[in-house]
C-alpha cells in the first residue's frame, strides 16, 4: 500500500464533508512531504514528526494543532485496520493554546459607539445584541425573526461546533442541537424599531437584493423585502468603518464584543459564582462544574441584566 492509497482510504471513510476538507489539507500536505508513491510501511515515525514540524512553519498554534490531530487520526485509523505504517512520535506534542489577544473594550466605549448618530440602526442593534448576549457574530447573524422570543428576551442559535441530531449530509439548521442566548433592555428597545413590522426572514439584512445568478437559501432572504441576510464580511467591514483610526483594517473586531461582555460580567462579580460552586462541589476543574451546573432561563436572564446600558438594570 502506498502513502497516497492509505490517505485516500482514510479520507473516504469520513462521512462529514467538512471534516474531509479540513483533514484533507493536513493529510495531503503530509503525503506530499513523505512521498505519495512510496510504500506506507516504509515510512518511519521520525519522518512523520519531521513532516509535521515542516508543516508548522509560521502557522498559528490552533492551526498546527488541528493539522497534527488530522495526521494523528490518519495514522491511528490505519493502525486499527492492521495496515503497517508509521505513528506520530510522542515528541510531537500538542502545543498549549496561548491566551487570546483580542482586547476587551470598556463599557463606556461600547455604549458611546452604539450611541453615535451616524451609526445606522441596524448596526446599533447588532452591536448591542452581540454585547448583551455574549454571542458569536455568526450565531447572531444567523437568527431569523420567527426565532425571537420578545417576551423572554431570548432566541435559539446554531452555536459553533453544534451537534447534529442525525448523521446525514447537507444538514439544515433544524437538524442541529440549538442553544439559547439572552439579551436585555438595550436590545429589547432597538429590535422593534429595526424590524418595522416585519415578521419573517433574517433579523439583519442588507439594503439590496441578491445579485443575478447568486444562489441564496430561502431562509437567508426576507420574504417581504427580498433583501439578503447580512454576511459576516459585510458586518466586519461596517464595524471597521466606524472604529478605524489608523486606516482601513485597524478598527475593532466583532469578537471584541464577546470578550468585552464576558470581561464586564467578571468585573461585576459574576466570576465569583464559579469559585463558590467549585468550593461547594469540591471539583478541581471548572469544566467539571459546568457539566453539573444547569442554570434556569430566569437565572441567565438575571445575569444578562448586568450588561444593560446606563441605569436600566432591574
PDB file of C-alpha atoms in Angstrom:
ATOM      1  CA  UNK A   1       0.000   0.000   0.000  1.00  0.00           C
ATOM      2  CA  UNK A   2       1.353   3.388  -0.959  1.00  0.00           C
ATOM      3  CA  UNK A   3       1.206   6.527   1.172  1.00  0.00           C
ATOM      4  CA  UNK A   4      -1.327   8.037  -1.228  1.00  0.00           C
ATOM      5  CA  UNK A   5      -3.580   4.969  -1.093  1.00  0.00           C
ATOM      6  CA  UNK A   6      -3.544   4.944   2.706  1.00  0.00           C
ATOM      7  CA  UNK A   7      -4.506   8.615   2.757  1.00  0.00           C
ATOM      8  CA  UNK A   8      -7.309   8.167   0.226  1.00  0.00           C
ATOM      9  CA  UNK A   9      -8.813   5.225   2.119  1.00  0.00           C
ATOM     10  CA  UNK A  10      -8.800   7.231   5.349  1.00  0.00           C
ATOM     11  CA  UNK A  11     -10.428  10.301   3.806  1.00  0.00           C
ATOM     12  CA  UNK A  12     -13.073   8.161   2.075  1.00  0.00           C
ATOM     13  CA  UNK A  13     -14.038   6.694   5.457  1.00  0.00           C
ATOM     14  CA  UNK A  14     -15.011  10.126   6.810  1.00  0.00           C
ATOM     15  CA  UNK A  15     -18.700  10.923   6.481  1.00  0.00           C
ATOM     16  CA  UNK A  16     -18.752  14.662   7.112  1.00  0.00           C
ATOM     17  CA  UNK A  17     -17.693  16.684   4.022  1.00  0.00           C
ATOM     18  CA  UNK A  18     -16.349  19.489   6.208  1.00  0.00           C
ATOM     19  CA  UNK A  19     -14.126  17.018   8.047  1.00  0.00           C
ATOM     20  CA  UNK A  20     -12.932  15.572   4.737  1.00  0.00           C
ATOM     21  CA  UNK A  21     -11.987  19.038   3.526  1.00  0.00           C
ATOM     22  CA  UNK A  22     -10.172  20.069   6.716  1.00  0.00           C
ATOM     23  CA  UNK A  23      -8.384  16.755   7.238  1.00  0.00           C
ATOM     24  CA  UNK A  24      -7.551  16.562   3.556  1.00  0.00           C
ATOM     25  CA  UNK A  25      -5.416  19.694   3.765  1.00  0.00           C
ATOM     26  CA  UNK A  26      -3.167  18.335   6.532  1.00  0.00           C
ATOM     27  CA  UNK A  27      -3.034  14.745   5.291  1.00  0.00           C
ATOM     28  CA  UNK A  28      -2.499  15.847   1.695  1.00  0.00           C
ATOM     29  CA  UNK A  29       0.446  18.084   2.566  1.00  0.00           C
ATOM     30  CA  UNK A  30       1.958  15.361   4.736  1.00  0.00           C
ATOM     31  CA  UNK A  31       1.737  12.736   1.994  1.00  0.00           C
ATOM     32  CA  UNK A  32       3.473  15.050  -0.475  1.00  0.00           C
ATOM     33  CA  UNK A  33       6.258  15.649   2.036  1.00  0.00           C
ATOM     34  CA  UNK A  34       6.667  11.899   2.659  1.00  0.00           C
ATOM     35  CA  UNK A  35       6.365  10.869  -0.992  1.00  0.00           C
ATOM     36  CA  UNK A  36       2.985   9.727  -2.291  1.00  0.00           C
ATOM     37  CA  UNK A  37       4.250   6.718  -4.272  1.00  0.00           C
ATOM     38  CA  UNK A  38       6.446   5.065  -1.648  1.00  0.00           C
ATOM     39  CA  UNK A  39       5.217   2.103   0.418  1.00  0.00           C
ATOM     40  CA  UNK A  40       3.309   3.233   3.502  1.00  0.00           C
ATOM     41  CA  UNK A  41       5.067   0.595   5.627  1.00  0.00           C
ATOM     42  CA  UNK A  42       8.477   2.092   4.777  1.00  0.00           C
ATOM     43  CA  UNK A  43       7.718   5.436   6.456  1.00  0.00           C
ATOM     44  CA  UNK A  44       9.398   5.901   9.852  1.00  0.00           C
ATOM     45  CA  UNK A  45       7.816   7.605  12.850  1.00  0.00           C
ATOM     46  CA  UNK A  46      10.532  10.258  12.793  1.00  0.00           C
ATOM     47  CA  UNK A  47       9.610  11.150   9.200  1.00  0.00           C
ATOM     48  CA  UNK A  48       6.030  11.868  10.274  1.00  0.00           C
ATOM     49  CA  UNK A  49       7.344  14.109  13.064  1.00  0.00           C
ATOM     50  CA  UNK A  50       9.683  15.903  10.661  1.00  0.00           C
ATOM     51  CA  UNK A  51       6.897  16.426   8.130  1.00  0.00           C
ATOM     52  CA  UNK A  52       4.653  17.932  10.825  1.00  0.00           C
ATOM     53  CA  UNK A  53       7.411  20.247  12.024  1.00  0.00           C
ATOM     54  CA  UNK A  54       7.923  21.479   8.470  1.00  0.00           C
ATOM     55  CA  UNK A  55       4.188  21.982   8.088  1.00  0.00           C
ATOM     56  CA  UNK A  56       4.118  24.087  11.228  1.00  0.00           C
ATOM     57  CA  UNK A  57       6.152  26.951   9.789  1.00  0.00           C
ATOM     58  CA  UNK A  58       4.642  30.225  10.978  1.00  0.00           C
ATOM     59  CA  UNK A  59       1.109  28.918  11.291  1.00  0.00           C
ATOM     60  CA  UNK A  60      -0.966  29.691  14.379  1.00  0.00           C
ATOM     61  CA  UNK A  61      -0.970  27.280  17.294  1.00  0.00           C
ATOM     62  CA  UNK A  62      -4.589  26.233  16.717  1.00  0.00           C
ATOM     63  CA  UNK A  63      -3.895  25.599  13.028  1.00  0.00           C
ATOM     64  CA  UNK A  64      -0.905  23.402  13.759  1.00  0.00           C
ATOM     65  CA  UNK A  65      -2.749  21.509  16.493  1.00  0.00           C
ATOM     66  CA  UNK A  66      -5.562  20.823  14.017  1.00  0.00           C
ATOM     67  CA  UNK A  67      -3.091  19.544  11.411  1.00  0.00           C
ATOM     68  CA  UNK A  68      -1.364  17.344  13.975  1.00  0.00           C
ATOM     69  CA  UNK A  69      -4.759  15.982  15.060  1.00  0.00           C
ATOM     70  CA  UNK A  70      -5.688  15.135  11.462  1.00  0.00           C
ATOM     71  CA  UNK A  71      -2.440  13.238  10.841  1.00  0.00           C
ATOM     72  CA  UNK A  72      -2.800  11.509  14.229  1.00  0.00           C
ATOM     73  CA  UNK A  73      -6.297  10.336  13.244  1.00  0.00           C
ATOM     74  CA  UNK A  74      -4.974   9.119   9.900  1.00  0.00           C
ATOM     75  CA  UNK A  75      -2.139   7.013  11.316  1.00  0.00           C
ATOM     76  CA  UNK A  76      -4.374   5.733  14.130  1.00  0.00           C
ATOM     77  CA  UNK A  77      -7.076   4.703  11.659  1.00  0.00           C
ATOM     78  CA  UNK A  78      -4.531   2.771   9.585  1.00  0.00           C
ATOM     79  CA  UNK A  79      -3.140   1.058  12.692  1.00  0.00           C
ATOM     80  CA  UNK A  80      -6.618  -0.051  13.824  1.00  0.00           C
ATOM     81  CA  UNK A  81      -7.165  -1.764  10.474  1.00  0.00           C
ATOM     82  CA  UNK A  82      -3.872  -3.607  10.555  1.00  0.00           C
ATOM     83  CA  UNK A  83      -2.098  -1.501   7.930  1.00  0.00           C
ATOM     84  CA  UNK A  84       1.580  -1.492   8.769  1.00  0.00           C
ATOM     85  CA  UNK A  85       2.861   2.062   8.876  1.00  0.00           C
ATOM     86  CA  UNK A  86       4.192   4.939  10.976  1.00  0.00           C
ATOM     87  CA  UNK A  87       2.786   6.644  14.029  1.00  0.00           C
ATOM     88  CA  UNK A  88       3.009  10.244  15.187  1.00  0.00           C
ATOM     89  CA  UNK A  89       6.010  10.264  17.553  1.00  0.00           C
ATOM     90  CA  UNK A  90       5.475  11.133  21.202  1.00  0.00           C
ATOM     91  CA  UNK A  91       7.888  14.053  20.929  1.00  0.00           C
ATOM     92  CA  UNK A  92       5.494  15.793  18.515  1.00  0.00           C
ATOM     93  CA  UNK A  93       3.201  17.075  21.220  1.00  0.00           C
ATOM     94  CA  UNK A  94       0.129  19.239  21.056  1.00  0.00           C
ATOM     95  CA  UNK A  95       1.027  22.886  21.703  1.00  0.00           C
ATOM     96  CA  UNK A  96      -0.564  24.844  24.523  1.00  0.00           C
ATOM     97  CA  UNK A  97      -3.037  27.388  23.180  1.00  0.00           C
ATOM     98  CA  UNK A  98      -1.970  30.906  24.206  1.00  0.00           C
ATOM     99  CA  UNK A  99      -4.355  33.340  25.837  1.00  0.00           C
ATOM    100  CA  UNK A 100      -6.465  35.293  23.391  1.00  0.00           C
ATOM    101  CA  UNK A 101      -5.021  38.620  22.276  1.00  0.00           C
ATOM    102  CA  UNK A 102      -8.469  40.021  21.478  1.00  0.00           C
ATOM    103  CA  UNK A 103      -8.863  43.156  23.627  1.00  0.00           C
ATOM    104  CA  UNK A 104     -11.837  43.930  25.847  1.00  0.00           C
ATOM    105  CA  UNK A 105     -13.297  47.410  25.321  1.00  0.00           C
ATOM    106  CA  UNK A 106     -14.652  49.400  28.239  1.00  0.00           C
ATOM    107  CA  UNK A 107     -18.412  49.516  28.810  1.00  0.00           C
ATOM    108  CA  UNK A 108     -18.313  53.264  28.217  1.00  0.00           C
ATOM    109  CA  UNK A 109     -16.594  52.776  24.846  1.00  0.00           C
ATOM    110  CA  UNK A 110     -19.223  50.210  23.795  1.00  0.00           C
ATOM    111  CA  UNK A 111     -22.103  52.472  24.842  1.00  0.00           C
ATOM    112  CA  UNK A 112     -20.614  55.553  23.145  1.00  0.00           C
ATOM    113  CA  UNK A 113     -20.029  53.750  19.848  1.00  0.00           C
ATOM    114  CA  UNK A 114     -23.592  52.451  19.723  1.00  0.00           C
ATOM    115  CA  UNK A 115     -24.981  55.887  20.674  1.00  0.00           C
ATOM    116  CA  UNK A 116     -23.244  57.748  17.806  1.00  0.00           C
ATOM    117  CA  UNK A 117     -25.754  59.442  15.496  1.00  0.00           C
ATOM    118  CA  UNK A 118     -24.039  58.445  12.249  1.00  0.00           C
ATOM    119  CA  UNK A 119     -24.297  54.731  13.102  1.00  0.00           C
ATOM    120  CA  UNK A 120     -27.232  53.065  11.328  1.00  0.00           C
ATOM    121  CA  UNK A 121     -29.989  51.480  13.411  1.00  0.00           C
ATOM    122  CA  UNK A 122     -29.100  48.053  12.009  1.00  0.00           C
ATOM    123  CA  UNK A 123     -25.517  48.285  13.290  1.00  0.00           C
ATOM    124  CA  UNK A 124     -26.656  49.721  16.640  1.00  0.00           C
ATOM    125  CA  UNK A 125     -28.982  46.764  17.159  1.00  0.00           C
ATOM    126  CA  UNK A 126     -26.450  44.164  16.064  1.00  0.00           C
ATOM    127  CA  UNK A 127     -23.617  45.530  18.208  1.00  0.00           C
ATOM    128  CA  UNK A 128     -25.868  45.861  21.250  1.00  0.00           C
ATOM    129  CA  UNK A 129     -27.170  42.321  20.730  1.00  0.00           C
ATOM    130  CA  UNK A 130     -23.640  40.929  20.362  1.00  0.00           C
ATOM    131  CA  UNK A 131     -22.631  42.603  23.596  1.00  0.00           C
ATOM    132  CA  UNK A 132     -25.669  41.688  25.699  1.00  0.00           C
ATOM    133  CA  UNK A 133     -25.864  38.069  24.514  1.00  0.00           C
ATOM    134  CA  UNK A 134     -22.089  37.455  24.682  1.00  0.00           C
ATOM    135  CA  UNK A 135     -22.721  35.565  21.440  1.00  0.00           C
ATOM    136  CA  UNK A 136     -20.530  34.996  18.416  1.00  0.00           C
ATOM    137  CA  UNK A 137     -21.206  37.120  15.350  1.00  0.00           C
ATOM    138  CA  UNK A 138     -22.047  34.095  13.159  1.00  0.00           C
ATOM    139  CA  UNK A 139     -24.623  32.944  15.730  1.00  0.00           C
ATOM    140  CA  UNK A 140     -26.438  36.280  15.940  1.00  0.00           C
ATOM    141  CA  UNK A 141     -26.316  36.973  12.204  1.00  0.00           C
ATOM    142  CA  UNK A 142     -27.975  33.587  11.598  1.00  0.00           C
ATOM    143  CA  UNK A 143     -31.072  34.442  13.680  1.00  0.00           C
ATOM    144  CA  UNK A 144     -34.450  34.885  11.966  1.00  0.00           C
ATOM    145  CA  UNK A 145     -37.359  36.974  13.235  1.00  0.00           C
ATOM    146  CA  UNK A 146     -39.517  33.919  13.823  1.00  0.00           C
ATOM    147  CA  UNK A 147     -36.818  32.634  16.234  1.00  0.00           C
ATOM    148  CA  UNK A 148     -37.109  35.643  18.545  1.00  0.00           C
ATOM    149  CA  UNK A 149     -38.880  35.408  21.903  1.00  0.00           C
ATOM    150  CA  UNK A 150     -39.541  39.087  22.615  1.00  0.00           C
ATOM    151  CA  UNK A 151     -41.249  38.475  25.949  1.00  0.00           C
ATOM    152  CA  UNK A 152     -38.488  36.238  27.255  1.00  0.00           C
ATOM    153  CA  UNK A 153     -35.725  38.260  25.571  1.00  0.00           C
ATOM    154  CA  UNK A 154     -34.091  35.139  24.163  1.00  0.00           C
ATOM    155  CA  UNK A 155     -33.708  33.098  20.974  1.00  0.00           C
ATOM    156  CA  UNK A 156     -32.125  29.809  19.840  1.00  0.00           C
ATOM    157  CA  UNK A 157     -28.893  29.928  17.819  1.00  0.00           C
ATOM    158  CA  UNK A 158     -26.771  27.404  15.973  1.00  0.00           C
ATOM    159  CA  UNK A 159     -23.602  27.562  18.055  1.00  0.00           C
ATOM    160  CA  UNK A 160     -20.039  26.930  16.961  1.00  0.00           C
ATOM    161  CA  UNK A 161     -19.451  23.186  16.760  1.00  0.00           C
ATOM    162  CA  UNK A 162     -23.165  22.426  17.189  1.00  0.00           C
ATOM    163  CA  UNK A 163     -24.016  18.730  17.491  1.00  0.00           C
ATOM    164  CA  UNK A 164     -26.188  17.228  14.789  1.00  0.00           C
ATOM    165  CA  UNK A 165     -29.378  15.384  15.666  1.00  0.00           C
ATOM    166  CA  UNK A 166     -28.821  12.896  12.852  1.00  0.00           C
ATOM    167  CA  UNK A 167     -25.779  11.975  10.765  1.00  0.00           C
ATOM    168  CA  UNK A 168     -26.505  12.893   7.172  1.00  0.00           C
ATOM    169  CA  UNK A 169     -25.039  15.201   4.574  1.00  0.00           C
ATOM    170  CA  UNK A 170     -26.375  18.675   3.941  1.00  0.00           C
ATOM    171  CA  UNK A 171     -27.989  19.106   7.335  1.00  0.00           C
ATOM    172  CA  UNK A 172     -30.430  22.007   7.693  1.00  0.00           C
ATOM    173  CA  UNK A 173     -30.364  24.324  10.686  1.00  0.00           C
ATOM    174  CA  UNK A 174     -33.162  22.447  12.414  1.00  0.00           C
ATOM    175  CA  UNK A 175     -31.068  19.252  12.274  1.00  0.00           C
ATOM    176  CA  UNK A 176     -28.623  20.718  14.807  1.00  0.00           C
ATOM    177  CA  UNK A 177     -28.950  20.991  18.575  1.00  0.00           C
ATOM    178  CA  UNK A 178     -29.579  24.721  19.105  1.00  0.00           C
ATOM    179  CA  UNK A 179     -28.512  26.763  22.123  1.00  0.00           C
ATOM    180  CA  UNK A 180     -30.229  29.782  23.692  1.00  0.00           C
ATOM    181  CA  UNK A 181     -28.834  33.308  24.023  1.00  0.00           C
ATOM    182  CA  UNK A 182     -30.359  36.081  26.152  1.00  0.00           C
ATOM    183  CA  UNK A 183     -30.426  39.862  25.773  1.00  0.00           C
ATOM    184  CA  UNK A 184     -31.644  42.729  27.935  1.00  0.00           C
ATOM    185  CA  UNK A 185     -33.098  46.235  27.830  1.00  0.00           C
ATOM    186  CA  UNK A 186     -30.780  47.766  25.228  1.00  0.00           C
ATOM    187  CA  UNK A 187     -31.508  45.156  22.568  1.00  0.00           C
ATOM    188  CA  UNK A 188     -35.179  44.984  23.578  1.00  0.00           C
ATOM    189  CA  UNK A 189     -35.580  48.707  22.802  1.00  0.00           C
ATOM    190  CA  UNK A 190     -33.829  48.557  19.428  1.00  0.00           C
ATOM    191  CA  UNK A 191     -35.210  45.357  17.890  1.00  0.00           C
ATOM    192  CA  UNK A 192     -38.823  46.573  17.307  1.00  0.00           C
ATOM    193  CA  UNK A 193     -37.526  49.737  15.632  1.00  0.00           C
ATOM    194  CA  UNK A 194     -35.263  47.715  13.349  1.00  0.00           C
ATOM    195  CA  UNK A 195     -37.892  45.200  12.274  1.00  0.00           C
ATOM    196  CA  UNK A 196     -40.595  47.794  11.465  1.00  0.00           C
ATOM    197  CA  UNK A 197     -43.437  45.305  11.330  1.00  0.00           C
ATOM    198  CA  UNK A 198     -41.506  42.522   9.566  1.00  0.00           C
ATOM    199  CA  UNK A 199     -42.435  39.117  10.975  1.00  0.00           C
ATOM    200  CA  UNK A 200     -40.363  36.712   8.872  1.00  0.00           C
ATOM    201  CA  UNK A 201     -36.881  36.310   7.489  1.00  0.00           C
ATOM    202  CA  UNK A 202     -33.403  37.305   8.731  1.00  0.00           C
ATOM    203  CA  UNK A 203     -33.207  39.864  11.517  1.00  0.00           C
ATOM    204  CA  UNK A 204     -30.184  41.580   9.966  1.00  0.00           C
ATOM    205  CA  UNK A 205     -30.379  42.111   6.210  1.00  0.00           C
ATOM    206  CA  UNK A 206     -28.524  44.079   3.558  1.00  0.00           C
ATOM    207  CA  UNK A 207     -30.030  47.082   1.786  1.00  0.00           C
ATOM    208  CA  UNK A 208     -30.198  45.358  -1.589  1.00  0.00           C
ATOM    209  CA  UNK A 209     -31.465  42.193  -3.240  1.00  0.00           C
ATOM    210  CA  UNK A 210     -29.101  39.322  -4.152  1.00  0.00           C
ATOM    211  CA  UNK A 211     -27.356  39.820  -7.488  1.00  0.00           C
ATOM    212  CA  UNK A 212     -28.436  37.896 -10.599  1.00  0.00           C
ATOM    213  CA  UNK A 213     -27.185  34.328 -10.642  1.00  0.00           C
ATOM    214  CA  UNK A 214     -26.416  34.240  -6.924  1.00  0.00           C
ATOM    215  CA  UNK A 215     -27.976  31.223  -5.230  1.00  0.00           C
ATOM    216  CA  UNK A 216     -29.344  32.087  -1.789  1.00  0.00           C
ATOM    217  CA  UNK A 217     -31.205  29.810   0.609  1.00  0.00           C
ATOM    218  CA  UNK A 218     -34.860  30.813   1.154  1.00  0.00           C
ATOM    219  CA  UNK A 219     -34.115  31.143   4.870  1.00  0.00           C
ATOM    220  CA  UNK A 220     -31.467  33.794   4.091  1.00  0.00           C
ATOM    221  CA  UNK A 221     -33.823  36.127   2.203  1.00  0.00           C
ATOM    222  CA  UNK A 222     -36.501  38.367   3.669  1.00  0.00           C
ATOM    223  CA  UNK A 223     -39.803  37.314   2.003  1.00  0.00           C
ATOM    224  CA  UNK A 224     -41.231  40.827   2.440  1.00  0.00           C
ATOM    225  CA  UNK A 225     -38.367  42.942   1.032  1.00  0.00           C
ATOM    226  CA  UNK A 226     -36.278  40.442  -0.912  1.00  0.00           C
ATOM    227  CA  UNK A 227     -33.145  41.609   0.891  1.00  0.00           C
ATOM    228  CA  UNK A 228     -30.478  39.016   1.739  1.00  0.00           C
ATOM    229  CA  UNK A 229     -29.024  38.182   5.141  1.00  0.00           C
ATOM    230  CA  UNK A 230     -26.135  40.389   6.250  1.00  0.00           C
ATOM    231  CA  UNK A 231     -22.874  38.456   5.928  1.00  0.00           C
ATOM    232  CA  UNK A 232     -20.006  38.236   8.399  1.00  0.00           C
ATOM    233  CA  UNK A 233     -17.659  40.012   5.991  1.00  0.00           C
ATOM    234  CA  UNK A 234     -20.048  42.909   5.481  1.00  0.00           C
ATOM    235  CA  UNK A 235     -20.580  43.210   9.231  1.00  0.00           C
ATOM    236  CA  UNK A 236     -16.853  43.245   9.923  1.00  0.00           C
ATOM    237  CA  UNK A 237     -16.294  45.946   7.297  1.00  0.00           C
ATOM    238  CA  UNK A 238     -19.062  48.119   8.776  1.00  0.00           C
ATOM    239  CA  UNK A 239     -17.569  47.886  12.266  1.00  0.00           C
ATOM    240  CA  UNK A 240     -14.115  48.709  10.934  1.00  0.00           C
ATOM    241  CA  UNK A 241     -15.524  51.706   9.064  1.00  0.00           C
ATOM    242  CA  UNK A 242     -16.813  53.243  12.312  1.00  0.00           C
ATOM    243  CA  UNK A 243     -13.874  52.366  14.573  1.00  0.00           C
ATOM    244  CA  UNK A 244     -10.705  52.520  12.439  1.00  0.00           C
ATOM    245  CA  UNK A 245      -8.415  55.403  13.419  1.00  0.00           C
ATOM    246  CA  UNK A 246      -5.221  54.449  11.552  1.00  0.00           C
ATOM    247  CA  UNK A 247      -6.707  53.458   8.226  1.00  0.00           C
ATOM    248  CA  UNK A 248      -8.815  50.522   6.979  1.00  0.00           C
ATOM    249  CA  UNK A 249      -8.338  47.299   8.898  1.00  0.00           C
ATOM    250  CA  UNK A 250      -7.298  48.936  12.174  1.00  0.00           C
ATOM    251  CA  UNK A 251     -10.743  49.123  13.811  1.00  0.00           C
ATOM    252  CA  UNK A 252     -12.473  46.848  16.283  1.00  0.00           C
ATOM    253  CA  UNK A 253     -13.019  43.159  15.689  1.00  0.00           C
ATOM    254  CA  UNK A 254     -16.504  41.652  16.033  1.00  0.00           C
ATOM    255  CA  UNK A 255     -15.218  39.147  18.588  1.00  0.00           C
ATOM    256  CA  UNK A 256     -14.301  42.037  20.902  1.00  0.00           C
ATOM    257  CA  UNK A 257     -17.970  42.380  21.877  1.00  0.00           C
ATOM    258  CA  UNK A 258     -17.954  38.821  23.224  1.00  0.00           C
ATOM    259  CA  UNK A 259     -14.683  39.370  25.107  1.00  0.00           C
ATOM    260  CA  UNK A 260     -15.855  42.705  26.473  1.00  0.00           C
ATOM    261  CA  UNK A 261     -19.185  41.274  27.598  1.00  0.00           C
ATOM    262  CA  UNK A 262     -17.635  38.372  29.500  1.00  0.00           C
ATOM    263  CA  UNK A 263     -14.934  40.625  30.966  1.00  0.00           C
ATOM    264  CA  UNK A 264     -17.501  43.085  32.312  1.00  0.00           C
ATOM    265  CA  UNK A 265     -19.576  40.275  33.814  1.00  0.00           C
ATOM    266  CA  UNK A 266     -16.480  39.021  35.599  1.00  0.00           C
ATOM    267  CA  UNK A 267     -15.606  42.511  36.818  1.00  0.00           C
ATOM    268  CA  UNK A 268     -19.077  42.835  38.338  1.00  0.00           C
ATOM    269  CA  UNK A 269     -18.668  39.687  40.398  1.00  0.00           C
ATOM    270  CA  UNK A 270     -20.203  37.069  38.113  1.00  0.00           C
ATOM    271  CA  UNK A 271     -16.954  35.062  38.202  1.00  0.00           C
ATOM    272  CA  UNK A 272     -17.366  34.569  41.974  1.00  0.00           C
ATOM    273  CA  UNK A 273     -20.206  32.157  41.249  1.00  0.00           C
ATOM    274  CA  UNK A 274     -17.814  29.648  39.678  1.00  0.00           C
ATOM    275  CA  UNK A 275     -15.474  29.830  42.663  1.00  0.00           C
ATOM    276  CA  UNK A 276     -18.367  29.232  45.053  1.00  0.00           C
ATOM    277  CA  UNK A 277     -19.646  26.262  43.038  1.00  0.00           C
ATOM    278  CA  UNK A 278     -16.165  24.727  42.904  1.00  0.00           C
ATOM    279  CA  UNK A 279     -15.788  25.110  46.680  1.00  0.00           C
ATOM    280  CA  UNK A 280     -19.218  23.563  47.326  1.00  0.00           C
ATOM    281  CA  UNK A 281     -18.866  20.645  44.892  1.00  0.00           C
ATOM    282  CA  UNK A 282     -15.134  20.152  45.614  1.00  0.00           C
ATOM    283  CA  UNK A 283     -14.395  19.923  41.890  1.00  0.00           C
ATOM    284  CA  UNK A 284     -10.844  20.821  40.914  1.00  0.00           C
ATOM    285  CA  UNK A 285     -11.556  21.937  37.351  1.00  0.00           C
ATOM    286  CA  UNK A 286     -14.143  24.492  36.138  1.00  0.00           C
ATOM    287  CA  UNK A 287     -15.106  22.280  33.168  1.00  0.00           C
ATOM    288  CA  UNK A 288     -16.283  19.573  35.577  1.00  0.00           C
ATOM    289  CA  UNK A 289     -18.522  22.089  37.351  1.00  0.00           C
ATOM    290  CA  UNK A 290     -20.012  23.183  34.040  1.00  0.00           C
ATOM    291  CA  UNK A 291     -21.110  19.611  33.318  1.00  0.00           C
ATOM    292  CA  UNK A 292     -23.190  19.592  36.512  1.00  0.00           C
ATOM    293  CA  UNK A 293     -24.404  23.203  36.549  1.00  0.00           C
ATOM    294  CA  UNK A 294     -27.806  23.597  34.832  1.00  0.00           C
ATOM    295  CA  UNK A 295     -28.987  27.201  35.457  1.00  0.00           C
ATOM    296  CA  UNK A 296     -32.585  28.109  34.708  1.00  0.00           C
ATOM    297  CA  UNK A 297     -33.503  30.579  31.936  1.00  0.00           C
ATOM    298  CA  UNK A 298     -34.596  33.104  34.595  1.00  0.00           C
ATOM    299  CA  UNK A 299     -31.182  32.908  36.265  1.00  0.00           C
ATOM    300  CA  UNK A 300     -29.376  33.535  32.969  1.00  0.00           C
ATOM    301  CA  UNK A 301     -31.696  36.443  32.185  1.00  0.00           C
ATOM    302  CA  UNK A 302     -30.921  37.996  35.572  1.00  0.00           C
ATOM    303  CA  UNK A 303     -27.192  37.673  34.880  1.00  0.00           C
ATOM    304  CA  UNK A 304     -27.676  39.304  31.471  1.00  0.00           C
ATOM    305  CA  UNK A 305     -29.200  42.379  33.146  1.00  0.00           C
ATOM    306  CA  UNK A 306     -25.705  43.307  34.340  1.00  0.00           C
ATOM    307  CA  UNK A 307     -24.917  44.273  30.735  1.00  0.00           C
ATOM    308  CA  UNK A 308     -27.915  46.570  30.203  1.00  0.00           C
ATOM    309  CA  UNK A 309     -26.966  50.127  29.128  1.00  0.00           C
ATOM    310  CA  UNK A 310     -26.965  53.038  31.549  1.00  0.00           C
ATOM    311  CA  UNK A 311     -29.094  52.666  34.662  1.00  0.00           C
ATOM    312  CA  UNK A 312     -31.656  50.335  33.118  1.00  0.00           C
ATOM    313  CA  UNK A 313     -30.706  47.396  35.322  1.00  0.00           C
ATOM    314  CA  UNK A 314     -33.698  45.932  37.107  1.00  0.00           C
TER     315      UNK A 314
END
